[in-house]
Amino acid sequence: MTYFPEEVVEHIFDFLSSHRDRNIVSTVCKAWYRVERLSRRSVFVGNCYAVRPGRVMARFPGMKCLSVKGKPHFADFNLVPHDWGGFALPWIEAAARGCPSLEELRLKRMVVSDESLELLARSFPNFKALVLVSCEGFTTDGLAAIATHCRGLRELDLQENEVEDHGRQWLSCFPDSCTSLESLNFACLKGEVNAGALERLVARCVNLRSLKLNRAISVESLARILARTPHLVELGTGSFTIEHGAEAYQRLIHAFQKCKSLKSLSGFWDVAPRCMQSIYSICPNLTVLNLSYAPAIQGADLVKLIRHCFKLQKLWVLDCIRDKGLAVVASTCKELQELRVFPSDIYGTGTAAVTEEGLVAISSGCSKLNSLLYFCHQMTNAALITVAKNCPHFTRFRLCILDPGKPDPDTNQPLDEGFGAIVRSCKDLRRLSLSGLLTDKVFLYIGEYAARLEMLSIAFAGDSDKGMVYVLNGCKNLRKLEIRDSPFGDAALLENVGKYETMRSLWMSSCDVTLGGCKALAAKMPRLNVEVINDTDESDEMEENPSDMHKVEKMYVYRTLAGARNDAPEFVEIL
Amino acid sequence: MDGGVGYADMDALKATELRLGLPGSDPPEKPLPTTTTTTATTARPTKRSLDEDRAARREPSEGGRATSTRATKAQVVGWPPIRSYRKNSFQAMKATAEAAGLYVKVSMDGAPYLRKIDLEVYAGYKELREALEDMFKCFEGCKGSEYAITYEDKDGDLMLVGDVPWEMFTSSCKKLRIIRGAEAIRGLGSSQ
């Protein structure tokens, strides 16, 4: 291969689409490293603290797309204190200096300030796409800057961010000359937007294919928008509150009938059940349906709707669909690949909505199922064994039994055998989340059978250090391990320290790891950052020098080339 | 293993058990943990007692339900694992839904306390009937299944549910009453 001119090698590398493949070829020899780095267009940084931003820009000067992830996954569940870190500004600053031809930026779980959005808007003349997922720290003023300055913007996708509302003008900041939008998602914004400006914007952006509105958009406005965007493929509806029989409702039905390309629907925040009839005409074309923000639609109405959706590939619902509803899904949606069932009654004492029966029904009807997130009140080993047999193609399997540490209700046994069956049967499993009563045995099974596992989430499980050691010694492809409230201590942590350099990160909270153990790990492995995160309310009670025997409440370990970070807050100690 | 009480007895026992759960709800409910945070730091949730929890969890053989562990557990931060965004949307939605609803009391002869339902969530009589059956099913087994659903209207008269169009019913219904047994059979010429 080294006899080929560089252009040929580069052309061959063009066929490598995955980051991993490109990373691997760059390690073959210096020549390949050079060709690869100059030709890489899309860079993925899984942990923003693993490498310095400047280093990335220096290595990949031709970069056009950058993806960066910040906080650890458990930050989603409030386990990471608010000011922990994950700032976007250093990345945007470095890109502005080193890669001004940047076109796309994707950030997940990062703190993005208005200042960084303004810098972004002004620094990249070819900027085309901004995707922010689970980020925070910005307001609608930052969005106004993006709308104003990013000529040629194709995509603005805001997913589940916490955005402070500073008024509705931001949308009007898209100039009249802006006609390039293909995807606009502002579903997570709480405030109103200027409806007229929105309608004019979507009318002039003839290539618009994906539009996700926020809850403040009325149904009257939705009807007018749909009339102008008959080629939409994805729609997030907004509140969908209408009087049955009202004129707007009729106009809406009419508009939906014209949207022959609609394949994906979401939103429906305030919809009353009887209004769901308005979408029956589109249901047969739907491949994606997200009703997980619509608690008012109970089982019977959900079922009526789903009976029309026989092409569905991805379905997100609330557990008010009930086991019976899932049975209908199983008999109707033969193409289903991904299912997520969220709990509708997190805080109350409601009736058990879905159980193992629903899951078994789904598994027997939907043989193409490969991704599952299932919140339920109970699960049995027998059910999991059946599911494993029916669906051997799972790549993502996340089961959350709402009551931590709950055993199989039929046999009182832990769920080791059930999960064991899953890992044994699903040879392509990449992501697994465990729940229910579990002993060290389940980890023995995981270590032995889950050869492709990359991410494992453990909560309230295991009996001893052996459990964690089985996983660390067994799962060759493990990248992310997150553990909470499980009896794993220093012996497990220090058993296989080399393993952590092959992984992106390890999170342990409310386990038995001590400060001494963390210090020992940091001392042995200089290329890991061992962060000890103290709860801020505890720090007042804490002594100046806690002893090494002191149990660490939260620990986050990750490999890094950048050394200790300099933006850590007071309550984070980097050993 | 569980003290010699058979499963059938367990059901009867459960029905009369004094607990926090509402009638018709399945195996023991408990106040589920709450975390209420917004993006700004607010008061931190109370910390769980780690050792209590661990000790309780290490006894998997006691009883089919983890009721005793629940009694000792304080609130658990970050459980169930649902994104704050979803939790916050939920609370906002529940608040508006509850504020807007058409809530009426439902009483059933022989039940120790009443329920409340939101008539707006049902599309018609069939759904209402199913929901009421579901809600009061724990009492059905005791006395057989003859019952009639009645309501008190604006004039204070006791009316049989089902005679008038649904919209008219929801706008005039003040409260619901489920009449059981002999009274119900006598009162009805034909069923429903």
GROMACS .gro file of N, CA and C in nm, chain A residues 76-79 81-82 108-109 133-134 136 160-162 187-188 215 269-270 273-274 292-293 295-296 298 300-301 304 316 318 322 342-352 375 377-378 400-404 407 412 435 437 459-463 484-487 510-512 535-538 551 553, chain B residues 1-2 7 20-27 29-41 44-45 47-48 50-51 53-54 57-58 60-66 69-70 73 76-94 96 120-123 127 130 134 137 166-167:
model
  441
   76ASP      N    1  -2.780   1.287   3.342
   76ASP     CA    2  -2.921   1.293   3.301
   76ASP      C    3  -3.015   1.274   3.420
   77PHE      N    4  -2.968   1.203   3.523
   77PHE     CA    5  -3.056   1.169   3.636
   77PHE      C    6  -3.014   1.247   3.760
   78ASN      N    7  -2.957   1.363   3.739
   78ASN     CA    8  -2.920   1.451   3.851
   78ASN      C    9  -2.815   1.395   3.943
   79LEU      N   10  -2.733   1.302   3.896
   79LEU     CA   11  -2.630   1.248   3.984
   79LEU      C   12  -2.500   1.328   3.974
   81PRO      N   13  -2.335   1.700   3.995
   81PRO     CA   14  -2.369   1.834   4.041
   81PRO      C   15  -2.369   1.934   3.925
   82HIS      N   16  -2.446   2.037   3.945
   82HIS     CA   17  -2.475   2.130   3.837
   82HIS      C   18  -2.353   2.192   3.768
  108LYS      N   19  -2.338   1.718   2.300
  108LYS     CA   20  -2.431   1.646   2.387
  108LYS      C   21  -2.388   1.661   2.532
  109ARG      N   22  -2.482   1.692   2.616
  109ARG     CA   23  -2.460   1.709   2.760
  109ARG      C   24  -2.345   1.807   2.788
  133VAL      N   25  -2.794   1.849   2.210
  133VAL     CA   26  -2.875   1.747   2.277
  133VAL      C   27  -2.845   1.752   2.427
  134SER      N   28  -2.951   1.766   2.507
  134SER     CA   29  -2.937   1.767   2.653
  134SER      C   30  -2.833   1.867   2.701
  136GLU      N   31  -2.733   2.283   2.819
  136GLU     CA   32  -2.794   2.386   2.902
  136GLU      C   33  -2.700   2.506   2.900
  160GLU      N   34  -3.424   1.837   2.372
  160GLU     CA   35  -3.430   1.823   2.518
  160GLU      C   36  -3.327   1.907   2.592
  161ASN      N   37  -3.308   2.031   2.546
  161ASN     CA   38  -3.218   2.122   2.617
  161ASN      C   39  -3.294   2.206   2.716
  162GLU      N   40  -3.222   2.257   2.817
  162GLU     CA   41  -3.282   2.352   2.909
  162GLU      C   42  -3.246   2.491   2.857
  187ALA      N   43  -3.865   2.209   1.971
  187ALA     CA   44  -3.967   2.151   2.058
  187ALA      C   45  -3.940   2.174   2.206
  188CYS      N   46  -3.814   2.188   2.245
  188CYS     CA   47  -3.785   2.198   2.388
  188CYS      C   48  -3.798   2.340   2.442
  215ARG      N   49  -4.453   2.348   2.237
  215ARG     CA   50  -4.588   2.336   2.291
  215ARG      C   51  -4.671   2.462   2.273
  269TRP      N   52  -4.853   1.720   2.305
  269TRP     CA   53  -4.848   1.733   2.449
  269TRP      C   54  -4.983   1.738   2.518
  270ASP      N   55  -5.075   1.818   2.464
  270ASP     CA   56  -5.201   1.836   2.536
  270ASP      C   57  -5.320   1.774   2.465
  273PRO      N   58  -5.791   1.265   2.370
  273PRO     CA   59  -5.794   1.138   2.297
  273PRO      C   60  -5.873   1.145   2.166
  274ARG      N   61  -5.990   1.210   2.169
  274ARG     CA   62  -6.075   1.206   2.050
  274ARG      C   63  -6.013   1.281   1.932
  292SER      N   64  -4.471   0.975   2.376
  292SER     CA   65  -4.430   0.961   2.516
  292SER      C   66  -4.451   1.089   2.596
  293TYR      N   67  -4.499   1.196   2.532
  293TYR     CA   68  -4.531   1.317   2.607
  293TYR      C   69  -4.681   1.342   2.609
  295PRO      N   70  -4.973   1.207   2.808
  295PRO     CA   71  -5.031   1.120   2.911
  295PRO      C   72  -5.182   1.110   2.905
  296ALA      N   73  -5.246   1.205   2.834
  296ALA     CA   74  -5.392   1.203   2.833
  296ALA      C   75  -5.448   1.092   2.745
  298GLN      N   76  -5.515   0.742   2.680
  298GLN     CA   77  -5.511   0.616   2.753
  298GLN      C   78  -5.507   0.498   2.658
  300ALA      N   79  -5.697   0.252   2.548
  300ALA     CA   80  -5.793   0.220   2.442
  300ALA      C   81  -5.772   0.308   2.318
  301ASP      N   82  -5.745   0.436   2.342
  301ASP     CA   83  -5.724   0.525   2.227
  301ASP      C   84  -5.593   0.499   2.158
  304LYS      N   85  -5.644   0.207   1.930
  304LYS     CA   86  -5.716   0.244   1.807
  304LYS      C   87  -5.621   0.306   1.706
  316TRP      N   88  -4.233   0.514   2.064
  316TRP     CA   89  -4.209   0.556   2.202
  316TRP      C   90  -4.346   0.584   2.262
  318LEU      N   91  -4.608   0.580   2.652
  318LEU     CA   92  -4.614   0.575   2.797
  318LEU      C   93  -4.676   0.441   2.837
  322ARG      N   94  -5.047  -0.019   2.844
  322ARG     CA   95  -5.075  -0.143   2.916
  322ARG      C   96  -5.037  -0.268   2.836
  342PHE      N   97  -4.219   0.439   2.857
  342PHE     CA   98  -4.184   0.524   2.971
  342PHE      C   99  -4.293   0.517   3.077
  343PRO      N  100  -4.256   0.540   3.205
  343PRO     CA  101  -4.358   0.535   3.310
  343PRO      C  102  -4.439   0.664   3.310
  344SER      N  103  -4.570   0.652   3.326
  344SER     CA  104  -4.653   0.772   3.325
  344SER      C  105  -4.677   0.824   3.465
  345ASP      N  106  -4.649   0.742   3.563
  345ASP     CA  107  -4.682   0.782   3.699
  345ASP      C  108  -4.559   0.766   3.787
  346ILE      N  109  -4.465   0.858   3.772
  346ILE     CA  110  -4.339   0.840   3.842
  346ILE      C  111  -4.354   0.869   3.990
  347TYR      N  112  -4.440   0.965   4.020
  347TYR     CA  113  -4.446   1.012   4.159
  347TYR      C  114  -4.566   0.959   4.236
  348GLY      N  115  -4.662   0.908   4.165
  348GLY     CA  116  -4.785   0.868   4.233
  348GLY      C  117  -4.786   0.723   4.274
  349THR      N  118  -4.899   0.677   4.317
  349THR     CA  119  -4.913   0.536   4.353
  349THR      C  120  -5.019   0.476   4.264
  350GLY      N  121  -4.989   0.472   4.136
  350GLY     CA  122  -5.090   0.428   4.040
  350GLY      C  123  -5.096   0.279   4.026
  351THR      N  124  -5.175   0.235   3.931
  351THR     CA  125  -5.185   0.092   3.906
  351THR      C  126  -5.066   0.048   3.820
  352ALA      N  127  -5.028  -0.078   3.836
  352ALA     CA  128  -4.917  -0.130   3.756
  352ALA      C  129  -4.962  -0.132   3.611
  375PHE      N  130  -3.969   0.051   3.102
  375PHE     CA  131  -3.992   0.076   3.245
  375PHE      C  132  -4.114  -0.005   3.285
  377HIS      N  133  -4.318  -0.247   3.630
  377HIS     CA  134  -4.325  -0.267   3.774
  377HIS      C  135  -4.269  -0.401   3.819
  378GLN      N  136  -4.263  -0.496   3.726
  378GLN     CA  137  -4.209  -0.626   3.763
  378GLN      C  138  -4.163  -0.702   3.639
  400CYS      N  139  -3.584  -0.129   3.309
  400CYS     CA  140  -3.586  -0.061   3.438
  400CYS      C  141  -3.708  -0.104   3.518
  401ILE      N  142  -3.685  -0.188   3.616
  401ILE     CA  143  -3.791  -0.226   3.708
  401ILE      C  144  -3.795  -0.117   3.814
  402LEU      N  145  -3.910  -0.051   3.825
  402LEU     CA  146  -3.916   0.072   3.903
  402LEU      C  147  -3.877   0.056   4.048
  403ASP      N  148  -3.902  -0.057   4.106
  403ASP     CA  149  -3.866  -0.080   4.245
  403ASP      C  150  -3.725  -0.139   4.250
  404PRO      N  151  -3.628  -0.065   4.303
  404PRO     CA  152  -3.490  -0.114   4.300
  404PRO      C  153  -3.474  -0.245   4.376
  407PRO      N  154  -3.718  -0.875   4.325
  407PRO     CA  155  -3.693  -1.008   4.268
  407PRO      C  156  -3.805  -1.048   4.171
  412ASN      N  157  -3.952  -1.547   4.366
  412ASN     CA  158  -3.868  -1.479   4.466
  412ASN      C  159  -3.720  -1.481   4.434
  435SER      N  160  -3.164  -0.409   3.610
  435SER     CA  161  -3.238  -0.366   3.728
  435SER      C  162  -3.302  -0.489   3.792
  437LEU      N  163  -3.359  -0.743   4.141
  437LEU     CA  164  -3.266  -0.808   4.234
  437LEU      C  165  -3.163  -0.889   4.155
  459ALA      N  166  -2.728  -0.074   3.869
  459ALA     CA  167  -2.785  -0.001   3.983
  459ALA      C  168  -2.839  -0.100   4.084
  460PHE      N  169  -2.803  -0.083   4.210
  460PHE     CA  170  -2.856  -0.167   4.319
  460PHE      C  171  -2.838  -0.315   4.290
  461ALA      N  172  -2.718  -0.354   4.248
  461ALA     CA  173  -2.698  -0.494   4.207
  461ALA      C  174  -2.567  -0.550   4.260
  462GLY      N  175  -2.560  -0.681   4.269
  462GLY     CA  176  -2.436  -0.750   4.306
  462GLY      C  177  -2.422  -0.771   4.455
  463ASP      N  178  -2.331  -0.863   4.491
  463ASP     CA  179  -2.308  -0.893   4.632
  463ASP      C  180  -2.169  -0.855   4.678
  484ARG      N  181  -2.409   0.244   4.020
  484ARG     CA  182  -2.455   0.319   4.138
  484ARG      C  183  -2.510   0.224   4.241
  485ASP      N  184  -2.490   0.260   4.368
  485ASP     CA  185  -2.551   0.185   4.478
  485ASP      C  186  -2.528   0.035   4.470
  486SER      N  187  -2.405  -0.005   4.452
  486SER     CA  188  -2.372  -0.147   4.447
  486SER      C  189  -2.247  -0.171   4.533
  487PRO      N  190  -2.236  -0.290   4.592
  487PRO     CA  191  -2.130  -0.314   4.691
  487PRO      C  192  -1.993  -0.348   4.631
  510SER      N  193  -2.214   0.598   4.525
  510SER     CA  194  -2.276   0.524   4.635
  510SER      C  195  -2.234   0.379   4.637
  511CYS      N  196  -2.107   0.354   4.606
  511CYS     CA  197  -2.053   0.219   4.617
  511CYS      C  198  -1.959   0.215   4.738
  512ASP      N  199  -1.869   0.117   4.744
  512ASP     CA  200  -1.784   0.104   4.862
  512ASP      C  201  -1.641   0.147   4.837
  535ASP      N  202  -2.055   1.598   4.711
  535ASP     CA  203  -2.181   1.672   4.712
  535ASP      C  204  -2.159   1.801   4.785
  536THR      N  205  -2.203   1.910   4.729
  536THR     CA  206  -2.171   2.040   4.788
  536THR      C  207  -2.227   2.057   4.927
  537ASP      N  208  -2.337   1.990   4.958
  537ASP     CA  209  -2.390   2.012   5.093
  537ASP      C  210  -2.313   1.934   5.197
  538GLU      N  211  -2.236   1.838   5.149
  538GLU     CA  212  -2.157   1.758   5.242
  538GLU      C  213  -2.028   1.829   5.277
  551LYS      N  214  -1.539   0.678   5.256
  551LYS     CA  215  -1.599   0.629   5.131
  551LYS      C  216  -1.629   0.747   5.039
  553GLU      N  217  -1.833   0.932   4.765
  553GLU     CA  218  -1.972   0.928   4.721
  553GLU      C  219  -1.984   0.915   4.569
  576MET      N  220  -4.251  -2.138   5.300
  576MET     CA  221  -4.149  -2.034   5.309
  576MET      C  222  -4.209  -1.898   5.350
  577ASP      N  223  -4.332  -1.873   5.306
  577ASP     CA  224  -4.384  -1.743   5.348
  577ASP      C  225  -4.488  -1.753   5.459
  582TYR      N  226  -5.207  -1.861   4.871
  582TYR     CA  227  -5.218  -1.746   4.781
  582TYR      C  228  -5.359  -1.688   4.775
  595LEU      N  229  -5.122   0.231   5.209
  595LEU     CA  230  -5.129   0.358   5.139
  595LEU      C  231  -5.186   0.346   4.999
  596GLY      N  232  -5.187   0.223   4.944
  596GLY     CA  233  -5.236   0.208   4.808
  596GLY      C  234  -5.386   0.231   4.798
  597LEU      N  235  -5.431   0.264   4.678
  597LEU     CA  236  -5.572   0.287   4.654
  597LEU      C  237  -5.638   0.160   4.605
  598PRO      N  238  -5.769   0.142   4.622
  598PRO     CA  239  -5.832   0.017   4.578
  598PRO      C  240  -5.814  -0.001   4.429
  599GLY      N  241  -5.789  -0.123   4.389
  599GLY     CA  242  -5.770  -0.151   4.247
  599GLY      C  243  -5.625  -0.143   4.207
  600SER      N  244  -5.541  -0.096   4.292
  600SER     CA  245  -5.399  -0.092   4.256
  600SER      C  246  -5.335  -0.225   4.290
  601ASP      N  247  -5.241  -0.265   4.208
  601ASP     CA  248  -5.176  -0.394   4.221
  601ASP      C  249  -5.076  -0.397   4.336
  602PRO      N  250  -5.005  -0.509   4.352
  602PRO     CA  251  -4.911  -0.528   4.463
  602PRO      C  252  -4.853  -0.401   4.521
  604GLU      N  253  -4.801  -0.064   4.685
  604GLU     CA  254  -4.745   0.059   4.631
  604GLU      C  255  -4.673   0.132   4.742
  605LYS      N  256  -4.589   0.221   4.702
  605LYS     CA  257  -4.523   0.301   4.805
  605LYS      C  258  -4.505   0.439   4.747
  606PRO      N  259  -4.485   0.538   4.831
  606PRO     CA  260  -4.455   0.670   4.773
  606PRO      C  261  -4.322   0.659   4.701
  607LEU      N  262  -4.326   0.679   4.568
  607LEU     CA  263  -4.203   0.662   4.491
  607LEU      C  264  -4.112   0.781   4.514
  608PRO      N  265  -3.984   0.761   4.500
  608PRO     CA  266  -3.887   0.868   4.529
  608PRO      C  267  -3.907   0.987   4.436
  609THR      N  268  -3.880   1.102   4.486
  609THR     CA  269  -3.891   1.221   4.402
  609THR      C  270  -3.760   1.296   4.402
  610THR      N  271  -3.727   1.351   4.287
  610THR     CA  272  -3.619   1.450   4.286
  610THR      C  273  -3.676   1.570   4.215
  611THR      N  274  -3.672   1.680   4.279
  611THR     CA  275  -3.722   1.798   4.210
  611THR      C  276  -3.607   1.895   4.192
  612THR      N  277  -3.556   1.900   4.071
  612THR     CA  278  -3.448   1.998   4.046
  612THR      C  279  -3.477   2.069   3.916
  613THR      N  280  -3.431   2.187   3.909
  613THR     CA  281  -3.435   2.259   3.780
  613THR      C  282  -3.289   2.279   3.743
  614THR      N  283  -3.260   2.359   3.647
  614THR     CA  284  -3.120   2.371   3.609
  614THR      C  285  -3.041   2.439   3.720
  615ALA      N  286  -3.100   2.532   3.787
  615ALA     CA  287  -3.029   2.595   3.898
  615ALA      C  288  -3.029   2.502   4.017
  616THR      N  289  -2.929   2.511   4.096
  616THR     CA  290  -2.929   2.420   4.212
  616THR      C  291  -3.034   2.465   4.311
  619ARG      N  292  -3.109   2.035   4.805
  619ARG     CA  293  -3.075   1.899   4.766
  619ARG      C  294  -3.170   1.800   4.832
  620PRO      N  295  -3.204   1.694   4.763
  620PRO     CA  296  -3.290   1.592   4.823
  620PRO      C  297  -3.217   1.527   4.941
  622LYS      N  298  -3.039   1.275   5.169
  622LYS     CA  299  -2.953   1.164   5.130
  622LYS      C  300  -3.008   1.036   5.189
  623ARG      N  301  -2.992   0.934   5.115
  623ARG     CA  302  -3.039   0.802   5.153
  623ARG      C  303  -2.943   0.747   5.255
  625LEU      N  304  -2.719   0.487   5.333
  625LEU     CA  305  -2.655   0.386   5.250
  625LEU      C  306  -2.656   0.250   5.317
  626ASP      N  307  -2.622   0.250   5.447
  626ASP     CA  308  -2.608   0.120   5.515
  626ASP      C  309  -2.743   0.053   5.535
  628ASP      N  310  -3.003   0.078   5.354
  628ASP     CA  311  -3.048   0.029   5.225
  628ASP      C  312  -2.975  -0.099   5.187
  629ARG      N  313  -2.843  -0.098   5.206
  629ARG     CA  314  -2.759  -0.213   5.169
  629ARG      C  315  -2.800  -0.333   5.250
  632ARG      N  316  -3.122  -0.476   5.134
  632ARG     CA  317  -3.110  -0.538   5.003
  632ARG      C  318  -3.044  -0.673   5.009
  633ARG      N  319  -2.959  -0.696   5.112
  633ARG     CA  320  -2.887  -0.823   5.116
  633ARG      C  321  -2.972  -0.937   5.169
  635PRO      N  322  -3.250  -1.124   5.015
  635PRO     CA  323  -3.343  -1.147   4.905
  635PRO      C  324  -3.447  -1.252   4.936
  636SER      N  325  -3.425  -1.336   5.037
  636SER     CA  326  -3.516  -1.447   5.059
  636SER      C  327  -3.640  -1.407   5.138
  637GLU      N  328  -3.645  -1.286   5.189
  637GLU     CA  329  -3.763  -1.257   5.272
  637GLU      C  330  -3.880  -1.213   5.187
  638GLY      N  331  -3.983  -1.293   5.187
  638GLY     CA  332  -4.112  -1.259   5.125
  638GLY      C  333  -4.107  -1.231   4.976
  639GLY      N  334  -4.219  -1.241   4.911
  639GLY     CA  335  -4.223  -1.218   4.767
  639GLY      C  336  -4.210  -1.072   4.733
  640ARG      N  337  -4.246  -0.984   4.821
  640ARG     CA  338  -4.239  -0.843   4.789
  640ARG      C  339  -4.135  -0.778   4.877
  641ALA      N  340  -4.077  -0.674   4.828
  641ALA     CA  341  -3.971  -0.609   4.906
  641ALA      C  342  -4.030  -0.503   4.998
  644THR      N  343  -3.799  -0.367   5.280
  644THR     CA  344  -3.691  -0.279   5.235
  644THR      C  345  -3.747  -0.141   5.208
  645ARG      N  346  -3.867  -0.138   5.155
  645ARG     CA  347  -3.925  -0.009   5.123
  645ARG      C  348  -3.948   0.073   5.250
  648LYS      N  349  -3.628   0.247   5.341
  648LYS     CA  350  -3.563   0.335   5.242
  648LYS      C  351  -3.612   0.478   5.251
  651VAL      N  352  -3.470   0.812   4.702
  651VAL     CA  353  -3.349   0.779   4.628
  651VAL      C  354  -3.329   0.881   4.517
  652VAL      N  355  -3.211   0.944   4.517
  652VAL     CA  356  -3.182   1.044   4.415
  652VAL      C  357  -3.165   0.978   4.279
  653GLY      N  358  -3.221   1.041   4.178
  653GLY     CA  359  -3.196   0.995   4.041
  653GLY      C  360  -3.259   0.862   4.008
  654TRP      N  361  -3.365   0.822   4.080
  654TRP     CA  362  -3.432   0.696   4.049
  654TRP      C  363  -3.582   0.721   4.045
  655PRO      N  364  -3.658   0.672   3.951
  655PRO     CA  365  -3.610   0.593   3.836
  655PRO      C  366  -3.530   0.680   3.738
  656PRO      N  367  -3.447   0.615   3.657
  656PRO     CA  368  -3.358   0.687   3.569
  656PRO      C  369  -3.432   0.749   3.450
  657ILE      N  370  -3.487   0.865   3.475
  657ILE     CA  371  -3.559   0.936   3.370
  657ILE      C  372  -3.496   1.074   3.359
  658ARG      N  373  -3.475   1.121   3.237
  658ARG     CA  374  -3.412   1.251   3.217
  658ARG      C  375  -3.491   1.362   3.283
  659SER      N  376  -3.423   1.459   3.341
  659SER     CA  377  -3.490   1.571   3.408
  659SER      C  378  -3.586   1.640   3.313
  660TYR      N  379  -3.545   1.651   3.187
  660TYR     CA  380  -3.630   1.717   3.089
  660TYR      C  381  -3.766   1.650   3.084
  661ARG      N  382  -3.768   1.518   3.080
  661ARG     CA  383  -3.893   1.443   3.072
  661ARG      C  384  -3.971   1.459   3.202
  662LYS      N  385  -3.902   1.450   3.315
  662LYS     CA  386  -3.969   1.463   3.445
  662LYS      C  387  -4.033   1.600   3.457
  663ASN      N  388  -3.959   1.703   3.417
  663ASN     CA  389  -4.012   1.838   3.429
  663ASN      C  390  -4.131   1.860   3.337
  664SER      N  391  -4.124   1.806   3.215
  664SER     CA  392  -4.237   1.821   3.122
  664SER      C  393  -4.359   1.756   3.181
  665PHE      N  394  -4.335   1.642   3.242
  665PHE     CA  395  -4.440   1.565   3.302
  665PHE      C  396  -4.514   1.639   3.408
  666GLN      N  397  -4.435   1.702   3.497
  666GLN     CA  398  -4.497   1.776   3.607
  666GLN      C  399  -4.579   1.891   3.553
  667ALA      N  400  -4.524   1.958   3.454
  667ALA     CA  401  -4.596   2.070   3.394
  667ALA      C  402  -4.726   2.021   3.331
  668MET      N  403  -4.717   1.907   3.263
  668MET     CA  404  -4.836   1.853   3.196
  668MET      C  405  -4.941   1.812   3.296
  669LYS      N  406  -4.898   1.744   3.399
  669LYS     CA  407  -4.993   1.696   3.500
  669LYS      C  408  -5.065   1.814   3.563
  671THR      N  409  -5.133   2.111   3.436
  671THR     CA  410  -5.237   2.167   3.349
  671THR      C  411  -5.350   2.069   3.328
  695GLU      N  412  -6.318   1.402   3.129
  695GLU     CA  413  -6.268   1.448   2.999
  695GLU      C  414  -6.175   1.350   2.930
  696VAL      N  415  -6.118   1.258   3.004
  696VAL     CA  416  -6.024   1.168   2.938
  696VAL      C  417  -6.093   1.052   2.868
  697TYR      N  418  -6.221   1.036   2.889
  697TYR     CA  419  -6.291   0.923   2.827
  697TYR      C  420  -6.365   0.967   2.702
  698ALA      N  421  -6.361   0.883   2.601
  698ALA     CA  422  -6.426   0.919   2.475
  698ALA      C  423  -6.575   0.890   2.480
  702GLU      N  424  -6.562   0.344   2.748
  702GLU     CA  425  -6.435   0.365   2.816
  702GLU      C  426  -6.456   0.395   2.963
  705GLU      N  427  -6.526   0.072   3.144
  705GLU     CA  428  -6.403  -0.008   3.161
  705GLU      C  429  -6.316   0.049   3.270
  709ASP      N  430  -6.214  -0.131   3.627
  709ASP     CA  431  -6.074  -0.144   3.662
  709ASP      C  432  -6.046  -0.088   3.801
  712LYS      N  433  -6.214  -0.311   4.085
  712LYS     CA  434  -6.215  -0.455   4.064
  712LYS      C  435  -6.182  -0.535   4.189
  741TRP      N  436  -7.321   1.135   2.513
  741TRP     CA  437  -7.206   1.147   2.601
  741TRP      C  438  -7.178   1.291   2.643
  742GLU      N  439  -7.179   1.383   2.545
  742GLU     CA  440  -7.147   1.523   2.577
  742GLU      C  441  -7.247   1.581   2.675
   0.00000   0.00000   0.00000
